[in-house]
Each structure stands twice: as structure tokens, then as C-alpha cells.
Amino acid sequence: MGEAQPMKVTAIASGSKGNATLIQYKNSAVLVDAGISARRITKACKELGVPLTSIQGILVTHEHTDHIAGIPQLIKQYGWPVYSRLGTIQAIRYKYNLPESCFVGLTKSTLSLGSMVVEPFKTSHDAAEPMGLSCYGGSTKATVLTDTGYVDDAMLRHVDDSNLLVLEANYDPQMLKYGPYAPMLKQRVAGPEGHLSNEEAGRVLVMMKRPKHMSVIMAHRSENNNDVRVVTDTVDKETAQEGVYVDKDFTMYHGQPKEMVTIISEGEKV
Ligand SMILES: [Zn+2]
Ligand SMILES: [Zn+2]
């Protein structure tokens, strides 16, 4: 009985300088990546009114610094367990010299964390064992998919039916091509183990099974090879040409390096 509870997803920070996302449902929360300082994460939780004791742990998508920089201090301060694939755990432990007891390997297809169920899935990125993940709370689904060079059918099936989605729109191919990066780095970003372009993100929104009133945060935007206007215009164009429309079929938000952006599952607003 009682009111349906909303699920909330907050991009605390998004971009190549640091990523951290908080997913809340009922009285528990999980952090997805912690690539910013423990101080900033603590401050964000206070601002959001999320008790630090409600945080079940940190789910890490992969070991690049912009996703893990805050982890040693967060472990020290709060003792939150860190969940990831075994290859990722190994890489983080090696990098920061952390004991095995701080980590839990995601070896099964799902994991219960507080009031949520987490379902990791493989992505394609130049890291040890990169993953995206979906989080289920009641009938609501939230998915985080960033840092992947492409989105294949298997990934799309995990994105399907996400009421809340954090989706990478890293670069504009023209801006990358004529931008300041060295040729090797350009190749890496655009390659199959790099990042998702605005066009590719738009195609995900077209191809996925979209629930009614879905919200998406376009995330991990490059500061050099992209900007909010270009993301908006490109996603608008890519989706509209397939009969899918911003504001009608989905609501679009933009992750920011230094400002929090929250999306709340629709029809269940508090
Ligand atoms: Zn990465
Ligand atoms: Zn990244």
C-alpha cells in the first residue's frame, strides 16, 4: 500500500574531468562512479538530502581516473563497498594500493543493493572490463551507459524500457576532426573502444524501447569536441528524422561538469 515511490538519478558531475551519478529509490541510494573528490560527493549528498548512511556502495563502470579518483578517500571516510567487474577491481587496487576487502566482484547477472536491483552489462571501452548498468526500483528502471565506443544490440536491450537514462554524448565528429587533439587521441575517441558521438546517442534514443515520459541526461560531454547546443541540435535531428521527438517522446537534460542535474521517474513525483 501507499504511494508509489519515485526513482531519482542525479548526475553530480559529468565530463572528462570527473563523473559521479547518484541513483535513489525509497530509502537507499547507490553511487555510480566516483571520479570527483569525496568532499564534493559528500556536499552533493547533503544538498540532495541523501543520508550518507543510505548509500549502499559505489558501482564502478571502469578504472579510468575520471570515474575513480574519489574512491580511496570515500573508502577511508565511509567504508562504502566498491562493486565492479573483477578486471576493474584489480586495476583500481593496483592503482591505489587498496585491500581486497574493500571490493565486491560483480560475478552474477544481478545484485540486490538496498531497495534496488542492479544489473551490469558489458560495454566497449579501452579499459580492463568496462560495464554499464541498469538499476531497478519497483517498476522503474534507470540505466547508466557512458564510455563506450559503440552501442550494440546486447547493450540496447539493457537500455530498453529505461524510464531514466544517463547516456553518453561525448563528441561531435566534425569538432573532433578539426579540434585540438593529437591524431592518436582523435582515433581513440572515435574508435570502437572510445566514446559515443552525439549522432550515436541520438540513434540509441531512436532504437531503444522507450517507456512513456522517459528522461535522459546526455552525459560525459567533451569540453573540447562538443557543446550543449551541438548535442541538442544533433539529437533533435537524429531522432526527429525517425519520428521520435524531444519533449514528446523523451525529455532531454545535459550533464554538467560542476552542476548537479536530477531526473525523477514520471508519474511518481513527490
Ligand atoms: Zn573511460
Ligand atoms: Zn570517462
PDB file of C-alpha atoms and ligand atoms in Angstrom:
ATOM      1  CA  MET A   1       0.000   0.000   0.000  1.00  0.00           C
ATOM      2  CA  GLY A   2       0.943   3.670  -0.010  1.00  0.00           C
ATOM      3  CA  GLU A   3       2.201   5.989  -2.685  1.00  0.00           C
ATOM      4  CA  ALA A   4       4.474   4.733  -5.424  1.00  0.00           C
ATOM      5  CA  GLN A   5       7.966   5.966  -4.791  1.00  0.00           C
ATOM      6  CA  PRO A   6       9.875   7.892  -7.430  1.00  0.00           C
ATOM      7  CA  MET A   7      13.300   6.902  -8.557  1.00  0.00           C
ATOM      8  CA  LYS A   8      15.815   9.715  -8.900  1.00  0.00           C
ATOM      9  CA  VAL A   9      19.005   9.905 -10.865  1.00  0.00           C
ATOM     10  CA  THR A  10      21.411  12.771 -10.270  1.00  0.00           C
ATOM     11  CA  ALA A  11      24.455  13.434 -12.399  1.00  0.00           C
ATOM     12  CA  ILE A  12      26.571  15.027  -9.655  1.00  0.00           C
ATOM     13  CA  ALA A  13      29.369  15.634 -12.147  1.00  0.00           C
ATOM     14  CA  SER A  14      29.683  14.677 -15.799  1.00  0.00           C
ATOM     15  CA  GLY A  15      32.501  15.090 -18.323  1.00  0.00           C
ATOM     16  CA  SER A  16      36.105  14.158 -18.882  1.00  0.00           C
ATOM     17  CA  LYS A  17      37.203  15.856 -15.640  1.00  0.00           C
ATOM     18  CA  GLY A  18      35.086  13.635 -13.431  1.00  0.00           C
ATOM     19  CA  ASN A  19      31.941  11.558 -13.305  1.00  0.00           C
ATOM     20  CA  ALA A  20      29.647  10.609 -10.455  1.00  0.00           C
ATOM     21  CA  THR A  21      25.977   9.662 -10.567  1.00  0.00           C
ATOM     22  CA  LEU A  22      23.644   9.005  -7.673  1.00  0.00           C
ATOM     23  CA  ILE A  23      20.629   6.707  -8.030  1.00  0.00           C
ATOM     24  CA  GLN A  24      17.999   6.856  -5.282  1.00  0.00           C
ATOM     25  CA  TYR A  25      14.987   4.710  -4.636  1.00  0.00           C
ATOM     26  CA  LYS A  26      12.985   4.572  -1.427  1.00  0.00           C
ATOM     27  CA  ASN A  27      15.474   4.922   1.382  1.00  0.00           C
ATOM     28  CA  SER A  28      18.541   3.620  -0.356  1.00  0.00           C
ATOM     29  CA  ALA A  29      20.966   5.029  -2.856  1.00  0.00           C
ATOM     30  CA  VAL A  30      23.928   3.870  -4.906  1.00  0.00           C
ATOM     31  CA  LEU A  31      26.750   5.874  -6.346  1.00  0.00           C
ATOM     32  CA  VAL A  32      27.746   5.053  -9.914  1.00  0.00           C
ATOM     33  CA  ASP A  33      31.406   6.045 -10.354  1.00  0.00           C
ATOM     34  CA  ALA A  34      33.264   8.447  -8.107  1.00  0.00           C
ATOM     35  CA  GLY A  35      35.618  10.426 -10.305  1.00  0.00           C
ATOM     36  CA  ILE A  36      35.390  13.592  -8.198  1.00  0.00           C
ATOM     37  CA  SER A  37      36.558  14.342  -4.678  1.00  0.00           C
ATOM     38  CA  ALA A  38      34.975  12.768  -1.610  1.00  0.00           C
ATOM     39  CA  ARG A  39      34.344  16.305  -0.401  1.00  0.00           C
ATOM     40  CA  ARG A  40      32.226  17.117  -3.478  1.00  0.00           C
ATOM     41  CA  ILE A  41      30.300  13.870  -3.199  1.00  0.00           C
ATOM     42  CA  THR A  42      29.626  14.491   0.486  1.00  0.00           C
ATOM     43  CA  LYS A  43      28.442  18.017  -0.282  1.00  0.00           C
ATOM     44  CA  ALA A  44      26.187  16.757  -3.084  1.00  0.00           C
ATOM     45  CA  CYS A  45      24.546  14.184  -0.812  1.00  0.00           C
ATOM     46  CA  LYS A  46      23.892  16.894   1.791  1.00  0.00           C
ATOM     47  CA  GLU A  47      22.345  19.179  -0.828  1.00  0.00           C
ATOM     48  CA  LEU A  48      20.171  16.344  -2.119  1.00  0.00           C
ATOM     49  CA  GLY A  49      19.107  15.383   1.395  1.00  0.00           C
ATOM     50  CA  VAL A  50      20.516  11.887   0.969  1.00  0.00           C
ATOM     51  CA  PRO A  51      21.810  10.499   4.268  1.00  0.00           C
ATOM     52  CA  LEU A  52      25.308   9.117   3.811  1.00  0.00           C
ATOM     53  CA  THR A  53      24.198   6.013   5.695  1.00  0.00           C
ATOM     54  CA  SER A  54      21.633   5.263   2.952  1.00  0.00           C
ATOM     55  CA  ILE A  55      24.388   4.796   0.353  1.00  0.00           C
ATOM     56  CA  GLN A  56      24.840   1.102  -0.281  1.00  0.00           C
ATOM     57  CA  GLY A  57      28.120   1.350  -2.122  1.00  0.00           C
ATOM     58  CA  ILE A  58      29.945   2.566  -5.202  1.00  0.00           C
ATOM     59  CA  LEU A  59      29.391   0.843  -8.531  1.00  0.00           C
ATOM     60  CA  VAL A  60      32.342   1.442 -10.816  1.00  0.00           C
ATOM     61  CA  THR A  61      31.949   1.229 -14.592  1.00  0.00           C
ATOM     62  CA  HIS A  62      35.705   1.138 -15.315  1.00  0.00           C
ATOM     63  CA  GLU A  63      39.033   2.223 -13.896  1.00  0.00           C
ATOM     64  CA  HIS A  64      39.738   5.465 -15.780  1.00  0.00           C
ATOM     65  CA  THR A  65      40.634   8.260 -13.370  1.00  0.00           C
ATOM     66  CA  ASP A  66      37.597  10.385 -14.251  1.00  0.00           C
ATOM     67  CA  HIS A  67      35.484   7.570 -12.726  1.00  0.00           C
ATOM     68  CA  ILE A  68      37.506   6.525  -9.683  1.00  0.00           C
ATOM     69  CA  ALA A  69      39.563   9.474  -8.362  1.00  0.00           C
ATOM     70  CA  GLY A  70      37.417   9.880  -5.228  1.00  0.00           C
ATOM     71  CA  ILE A  71      37.396   6.217  -4.270  1.00  0.00           C
ATOM     72  CA  PRO A  72      40.363   5.927  -1.872  1.00  0.00           C
ATOM     73  CA  GLN A  73      39.108   8.829   0.259  1.00  0.00           C
ATOM     74  CA  LEU A  74      35.475   7.632   0.178  1.00  0.00           C
ATOM     75  CA  ILE A  75      36.539   4.175   1.351  1.00  0.00           C
ATOM     76  CA  LYS A  76      38.571   5.739   4.121  1.00  0.00           C
ATOM     77  CA  GLN A  77      35.821   8.105   5.198  1.00  0.00           C
ATOM     78  CA  TYR A  78      32.687   5.986   4.848  1.00  0.00           C
ATOM     79  CA  GLY A  79      33.785   2.401   4.249  1.00  0.00           C
ATOM     80  CA  TRP A  80      31.400   2.077   1.311  1.00  0.00           C
ATOM     81  CA  PRO A  81      31.950  -1.183  -0.546  1.00  0.00           C
ATOM     82  CA  VAL A  82      33.077  -0.859  -4.152  1.00  0.00           C
ATOM     83  CA  TYR A  83      31.309  -3.074  -6.658  1.00  0.00           C
ATOM     84  CA  SER A  84      32.648  -3.833 -10.111  1.00  0.00           C
ATOM     85  CA  ARG A  85      33.842  -6.472 -12.532  1.00  0.00           C
ATOM     86  CA  LEU A  86      36.910  -8.393 -11.395  1.00  0.00           C
ATOM     87  CA  GLY A  87      39.206  -6.856 -14.027  1.00  0.00           C
ATOM     88  CA  THR A  88      38.191  -3.364 -12.959  1.00  0.00           C
ATOM     89  CA  ILE A  89      38.691  -4.174  -9.276  1.00  0.00           C
ATOM     90  CA  GLN A  90      42.170  -5.463  -9.998  1.00  0.00           C
ATOM     91  CA  ALA A  91      43.047  -2.293 -11.905  1.00  0.00           C
ATOM     92  CA  ILE A  92      41.758   0.002  -9.132  1.00  0.00           C
ATOM     93  CA  ARG A  93      43.531  -1.982  -6.417  1.00  0.00           C
ATOM     94  CA  TYR A  94      46.762  -1.811  -8.373  1.00  0.00           C
ATOM     95  CA  LYS A  95      46.437   1.900  -8.975  1.00  0.00           C
ATOM     96  CA  TYR A  96      45.615   2.941  -5.400  1.00  0.00           C
ATOM     97  CA  ASN A  97      47.053   0.020  -3.450  1.00  0.00           C
ATOM     98  CA  LEU A  98      43.736  -0.823  -1.767  1.00  0.00           C
ATOM     99  CA  PRO A  99      42.964  -4.066   0.081  1.00  0.00           C
ATOM    100  CA  GLU A 100      40.756  -6.722  -1.461  1.00  0.00           C
ATOM    101  CA  SER A 101      38.296  -6.397   1.441  1.00  0.00           C
ATOM    102  CA  CYS A 102      37.098  -3.022   0.082  1.00  0.00           C
ATOM    103  CA  PHE A 103      35.704  -4.629  -3.083  1.00  0.00           C
ATOM    104  CA  VAL A 104      32.901  -6.919  -4.167  1.00  0.00           C
ATOM    105  CA  GLY A 105      33.110  -8.603  -7.559  1.00  0.00           C
ATOM    106  CA  LEU A 106      30.050  -8.474  -9.812  1.00  0.00           C
ATOM    107  CA  THR A 107      30.100 -12.065 -10.928  1.00  0.00           C
ATOM    108  CA  LYS A 108      26.351 -12.686 -11.197  1.00  0.00           C
ATOM    109  CA  SER A 109      23.867 -11.149 -13.616  1.00  0.00           C
ATOM    110  CA  THR A 110      22.101  -9.156 -10.875  1.00  0.00           C
ATOM    111  CA  LEU A 111      22.825  -7.850  -7.397  1.00  0.00           C
ATOM    112  CA  SER A 112      20.431  -6.585  -4.726  1.00  0.00           C
ATOM    113  CA  LEU A 113      21.546  -3.370  -3.090  1.00  0.00           C
ATOM    114  CA  GLY A 114      19.123  -1.983  -0.507  1.00  0.00           C
ATOM    115  CA  SER A 115      15.771  -1.440  -2.213  1.00  0.00           C
ATOM    116  CA  MET A 116      17.240  -1.744  -5.708  1.00  0.00           C
ATOM    117  CA  VAL A 117      18.423  -4.487  -8.020  1.00  0.00           C
ATOM    118  CA  VAL A 118      21.485  -3.760 -10.137  1.00  0.00           C
ATOM    119  CA  GLU A 119      22.145  -5.397 -13.481  1.00  0.00           C
ATOM    120  CA  PRO A 120      25.571  -4.778 -15.030  1.00  0.00           C
ATOM    121  CA  PHE A 121      26.275  -5.226 -18.729  1.00  0.00           C
ATOM    122  CA  LYS A 122      29.326  -5.114 -20.980  1.00  0.00           C
ATOM    123  CA  THR A 123      30.380  -2.008 -22.852  1.00  0.00           C
ATOM    124  CA  SER A 124      33.180  -1.417 -25.368  1.00  0.00           C
ATOM    125  CA  HIS A 125      35.910   0.829 -23.995  1.00  0.00           C
ATOM    126  CA  ASP A 126      39.680   0.749 -23.620  1.00  0.00           C
ATOM    127  CA  ALA A 127      39.628  -0.413 -20.015  1.00  0.00           C
ATOM    128  CA  ALA A 128      40.051  -3.806 -18.312  1.00  0.00           C
ATOM    129  CA  GLU A 129      36.416  -4.865 -18.055  1.00  0.00           C
ATOM    130  CA  PRO A 130      34.137  -1.897 -18.711  1.00  0.00           C
ATOM    131  CA  MET A 131      30.429  -2.017 -17.932  1.00  0.00           C
ATOM    132  CA  GLY A 132      27.205  -0.072 -17.947  1.00  0.00           C
ATOM    133  CA  LEU A 133      24.411  -0.847 -15.550  1.00  0.00           C
ATOM    134  CA  SER A 134      20.690  -0.783 -15.002  1.00  0.00           C
ATOM    135  CA  CYS A 135      19.086  -0.243 -11.625  1.00  0.00           C
ATOM    136  CA  TYR A 136      15.573  -1.450 -10.892  1.00  0.00           C
ATOM    137  CA  GLY A 137      13.446   0.050  -8.148  1.00  0.00           C
ATOM    138  CA  GLY A 138       9.893  -1.323  -8.123  1.00  0.00           C
ATOM    139  CA  SER A 139       8.656  -0.977 -11.704  1.00  0.00           C
ATOM    140  CA  THR A 140      11.120   1.787 -12.545  1.00  0.00           C
ATOM    141  CA  LYS A 141      14.352   1.277 -14.404  1.00  0.00           C
ATOM    142  CA  ALA A 142      17.375   3.576 -14.563  1.00  0.00           C
ATOM    143  CA  THR A 143      20.365   2.900 -16.816  1.00  0.00           C
ATOM    144  CA  VAL A 144      23.813   4.452 -16.993  1.00  0.00           C
ATOM    145  CA  LEU A 145      25.643   3.988 -20.289  1.00  0.00           C
ATOM    146  CA  THR A 146      28.759   6.079 -20.820  1.00  0.00           C
ATOM    147  CA  ASP A 147      32.288   5.382 -22.031  1.00  0.00           C
ATOM    148  CA  THR A 148      31.526   3.036 -24.874  1.00  0.00           C
ATOM    149  CA  GLY A 149      32.799   3.188 -28.446  1.00  0.00           C
ATOM    150  CA  TYR A 150      29.538   1.878 -29.848  1.00  0.00           C
ATOM    151  CA  VAL A 151      26.180   0.517 -28.729  1.00  0.00           C
ATOM    152  CA  ASP A 152      25.364  -2.971 -29.984  1.00  0.00           C
ATOM    153  CA  ASP A 153      22.134  -4.950 -29.734  1.00  0.00           C
ATOM    154  CA  ALA A 154      23.071  -6.503 -26.403  1.00  0.00           C
ATOM    155  CA  MET A 155      23.650  -3.061 -24.872  1.00  0.00           C
ATOM    156  CA  LEU A 156      20.472  -1.719 -26.474  1.00  0.00           C
ATOM    157  CA  ARG A 157      18.438  -4.495 -24.829  1.00  0.00           C
ATOM    158  CA  HIS A 158      19.769  -3.309 -21.465  1.00  0.00           C
ATOM    159  CA  VAL A 159      18.828   0.266 -22.291  1.00  0.00           C
ATOM    160  CA  ASP A 160      15.309  -0.789 -23.345  1.00  0.00           C
ATOM    161  CA  ASP A 161      12.473   0.375 -21.079  1.00  0.00           C
ATOM    162  CA  SER A 162      14.682   2.698 -19.040  1.00  0.00           C
ATOM    163  CA  ASN A 163      12.492   5.391 -17.523  1.00  0.00           C
ATOM    164  CA  LEU A 164      15.624   7.262 -16.546  1.00  0.00           C
ATOM    165  CA  LEU A 165      18.744   7.149 -18.667  1.00  0.00           C
ATOM    166  CA  VAL A 166      22.230   8.580 -18.419  1.00  0.00           C
ATOM    167  CA  LEU A 167      23.599   8.315 -21.933  1.00  0.00           C
ATOM    168  CA  GLU A 168      26.964   9.374 -23.265  1.00  0.00           C
ATOM    169  CA  ALA A 169      27.037  12.035 -25.974  1.00  0.00           C
ATOM    170  CA  ASN A 170      30.764  12.673 -25.910  1.00  0.00           C
ATOM    171  CA  TYR A 171      31.738  14.314 -29.159  1.00  0.00           C
ATOM    172  CA  ASP A 172      30.713  15.873 -32.421  1.00  0.00           C
ATOM    173  CA  PRO A 173      32.678  14.162 -35.225  1.00  0.00           C
ATOM    174  CA  GLN A 174      33.405  17.457 -37.041  1.00  0.00           C
ATOM    175  CA  MET A 175      34.546  19.229 -33.880  1.00  0.00           C
ATOM    176  CA  LEU A 176      36.739  16.244 -33.027  1.00  0.00           C
ATOM    177  CA  LYS A 177      38.207  16.147 -36.521  1.00  0.00           C
ATOM    178  CA  TYR A 178      39.158  19.825 -36.569  1.00  0.00           C
ATOM    179  CA  GLY A 179      39.755  20.107 -32.820  1.00  0.00           C
ATOM    180  CA  PRO A 180      42.948  20.287 -30.756  1.00  0.00           C
ATOM    181  CA  TYR A 181      43.516  16.586 -30.031  1.00  0.00           C
ATOM    182  CA  ALA A 182      46.557  14.718 -31.378  1.00  0.00           C
ATOM    183  CA  PRO A 183      45.739  12.309 -34.225  1.00  0.00           C
ATOM    184  CA  MET A 184      46.202   9.255 -31.967  1.00  0.00           C
ATOM    185  CA  LEU A 185      43.791  10.605 -29.396  1.00  0.00           C
ATOM    186  CA  LYS A 186      41.245  11.528 -32.070  1.00  0.00           C
ATOM    187  CA  GLN A 187      41.386   7.965 -33.299  1.00  0.00           C
ATOM    188  CA  ARG A 188      40.965   6.637 -29.783  1.00  0.00           C
ATOM    189  CA  VAL A 189      37.918   8.795 -29.015  1.00  0.00           C
ATOM    190  CA  ALA A 190      36.149   7.909 -32.264  1.00  0.00           C
ATOM    191  CA  GLY A 191      37.280   4.271 -32.242  1.00  0.00           C
ATOM    192  CA  PRO A 192      35.329   1.156 -31.180  1.00  0.00           C
ATOM    193  CA  GLU A 193      36.786   1.327 -27.663  1.00  0.00           C
ATOM    194  CA  GLY A 194      36.407   5.063 -27.271  1.00  0.00           C
ATOM    195  CA  HIS A 195      33.361   7.234 -26.760  1.00  0.00           C
ATOM    196  CA  LEU A 196      29.886   7.735 -28.156  1.00  0.00           C
ATOM    197  CA  SER A 197      29.199  10.610 -30.561  1.00  0.00           C
ATOM    198  CA  ASN A 198      26.101  12.801 -30.448  1.00  0.00           C
ATOM    199  CA  GLU A 199      24.735  11.020 -33.541  1.00  0.00           C
ATOM    200  CA  GLU A 200      25.230   7.606 -31.969  1.00  0.00           C
ATOM    201  CA  ALA A 201      23.494   8.771 -28.790  1.00  0.00           C
ATOM    202  CA  GLY A 202      20.588  10.039 -30.889  1.00  0.00           C
ATOM    203  CA  ARG A 203      20.350   6.660 -32.594  1.00  0.00           C
ATOM    204  CA  VAL A 204      20.181   4.886 -29.233  1.00  0.00           C
ATOM    205  CA  LEU A 205      17.152   7.015 -28.371  1.00  0.00           C
ATOM    206  CA  VAL A 206      15.561   6.020 -31.674  1.00  0.00           C
ATOM    207  CA  MET A 207      16.366   2.304 -31.467  1.00  0.00           C
ATOM    208  CA  MET A 208      15.611   1.609 -27.805  1.00  0.00           C
ATOM    209  CA  LYS A 209      12.211   0.650 -26.442  1.00  0.00           C
ATOM    210  CA  ARG A 210      11.100   3.900 -24.914  1.00  0.00           C
ATOM    211  CA  PRO A 211       8.714   3.933 -21.994  1.00  0.00           C
ATOM    212  CA  LYS A 212       6.301   6.855 -21.773  1.00  0.00           C
ATOM    213  CA  HIS A 213       7.701  10.001 -20.181  1.00  0.00           C
ATOM    214  CA  MET A 214      11.291   8.923 -20.192  1.00  0.00           C
ATOM    215  CA  SER A 215      14.031  11.329 -19.195  1.00  0.00           C
ATOM    216  CA  VAL A 216      17.592  11.253 -20.408  1.00  0.00           C
ATOM    217  CA  ILE A 217      20.709  13.038 -19.226  1.00  0.00           C
ATOM    218  CA  MET A 218      23.166  13.451 -22.091  1.00  0.00           C
ATOM    219  CA  ALA A 219      26.427  12.805 -20.303  1.00  0.00           C
ATOM    220  CA  HIS A 220      30.230  12.758 -20.477  1.00  0.00           C
ATOM    221  CA  ARG A 221      30.273  15.672 -22.945  1.00  0.00           C
ATOM    222  CA  SER A 222      33.752  16.599 -24.139  1.00  0.00           C
ATOM    223  CA  GLU A 223      34.790  20.163 -23.390  1.00  0.00           C
ATOM    224  CA  ASN A 224      36.974  20.303 -26.489  1.00  0.00           C
ATOM    225  CA  ASN A 225      34.951  18.429 -29.067  1.00  0.00           C
ATOM    226  CA  ASN A 226      31.357  19.228 -28.193  1.00  0.00           C
ATOM    227  CA  ASP A 227      28.950  21.669 -26.599  1.00  0.00           C
ATOM    228  CA  VAL A 228      25.393  21.653 -25.308  1.00  0.00           C
ATOM    229  CA  ARG A 229      23.974  23.372 -28.402  1.00  0.00           C
ATOM    230  CA  VAL A 230      25.528  20.827 -30.727  1.00  0.00           C
ATOM    231  CA  VAL A 231      24.284  17.911 -28.605  1.00  0.00           C
ATOM    232  CA  THR A 232      20.764  19.349 -28.574  1.00  0.00           C
ATOM    233  CA  ASP A 233      20.692  20.062 -32.313  1.00  0.00           C
ATOM    234  CA  THR A 234      22.185  16.720 -33.313  1.00  0.00           C
ATOM    235  CA  VAL A 235      19.990  14.582 -31.050  1.00  0.00           C
ATOM    236  CA  ASP A 236      16.986  16.618 -32.174  1.00  0.00           C
ATOM    237  CA  LYS A 237      17.800  15.985 -35.825  1.00  0.00           C
ATOM    238  CA  GLU A 238      18.777  12.299 -35.456  1.00  0.00           C
ATOM    239  CA  THR A 239      15.597  11.455 -33.584  1.00  0.00           C
ATOM    240  CA  ALA A 240      13.131  13.673 -35.482  1.00  0.00           C
ATOM    241  CA  GLN A 241      14.091  12.144 -38.820  1.00  0.00           C
ATOM    242  CA  GLU A 242      12.918   8.818 -37.388  1.00  0.00           C
ATOM    243  CA  GLY A 243       9.707  10.260 -35.969  1.00  0.00           C
ATOM    244  CA  VAL A 244      10.934  10.415 -32.394  1.00  0.00           C
ATOM    245  CA  TYR A 245      10.643  13.814 -30.746  1.00  0.00           C
ATOM    246  CA  VAL A 246      12.321  15.622 -27.892  1.00  0.00           C
ATOM    247  CA  ASP A 247       9.758  16.779 -25.294  1.00  0.00           C
ATOM    248  CA  LYS A 248       7.152  14.400 -26.688  1.00  0.00           C
ATOM    249  CA  ASP A 249       8.904  11.026 -26.601  1.00  0.00           C
ATOM    250  CA  PHE A 250      11.641  11.898 -24.160  1.00  0.00           C
ATOM    251  CA  THR A 251      12.840  14.814 -22.082  1.00  0.00           C
ATOM    252  CA  MET A 252      16.455  15.769 -22.557  1.00  0.00           C
ATOM    253  CA  TYR A 253      18.823  17.155 -19.923  1.00  0.00           C
ATOM    254  CA  HIS A 254      22.534  17.831 -20.095  1.00  0.00           C
ATOM    255  CA  GLY A 255      25.091  16.622 -17.586  1.00  0.00           C
ATOM    256  CA  GLN A 256      27.433  19.352 -16.351  1.00  0.00           C
ATOM    257  CA  PRO A 257      30.994  19.218 -15.022  1.00  0.00           C
ATOM    258  CA  LYS A 258      30.153  21.290 -11.942  1.00  0.00           C
ATOM    259  CA  GLU A 259      26.382  21.445 -11.517  1.00  0.00           C
ATOM    260  CA  MET A 260      24.051  18.691 -10.454  1.00  0.00           C
ATOM    261  CA  VAL A 261      21.280  17.578 -12.782  1.00  0.00           C
ATOM    262  CA  THR A 262      18.448  15.420 -11.417  1.00  0.00           C
ATOM    263  CA  ILE A 263      15.805  13.448 -13.290  1.00  0.00           C
ATOM    264  CA  ILE A 264      12.846  11.872 -11.480  1.00  0.00           C
ATOM    265  CA  SER A 265      10.702   8.990 -12.681  1.00  0.00           C
ATOM    266  CA  GLU A 266       7.477  10.385 -14.124  1.00  0.00           C
ATOM    267  CA  GLY A 267       4.024   9.872 -12.655  1.00  0.00           C
ATOM    268  CA  GLU A 268       5.550   9.175  -9.303  1.00  0.00           C
ATOM    269  CA  LYS A 269       6.755  12.638  -8.430  1.00  0.00           C
ATOM    270  CA  VAL A 270       6.814  13.503  -4.745  1.00  0.00           C
TER     271      VAL A 270
HETATM  272 ZN    ZN B   1      36.832   5.911 -19.781  1.00  0.00          ZN
HETATM  273 ZN    ZN B   2      35.142   8.593 -18.712  1.00  0.00          ZN
END
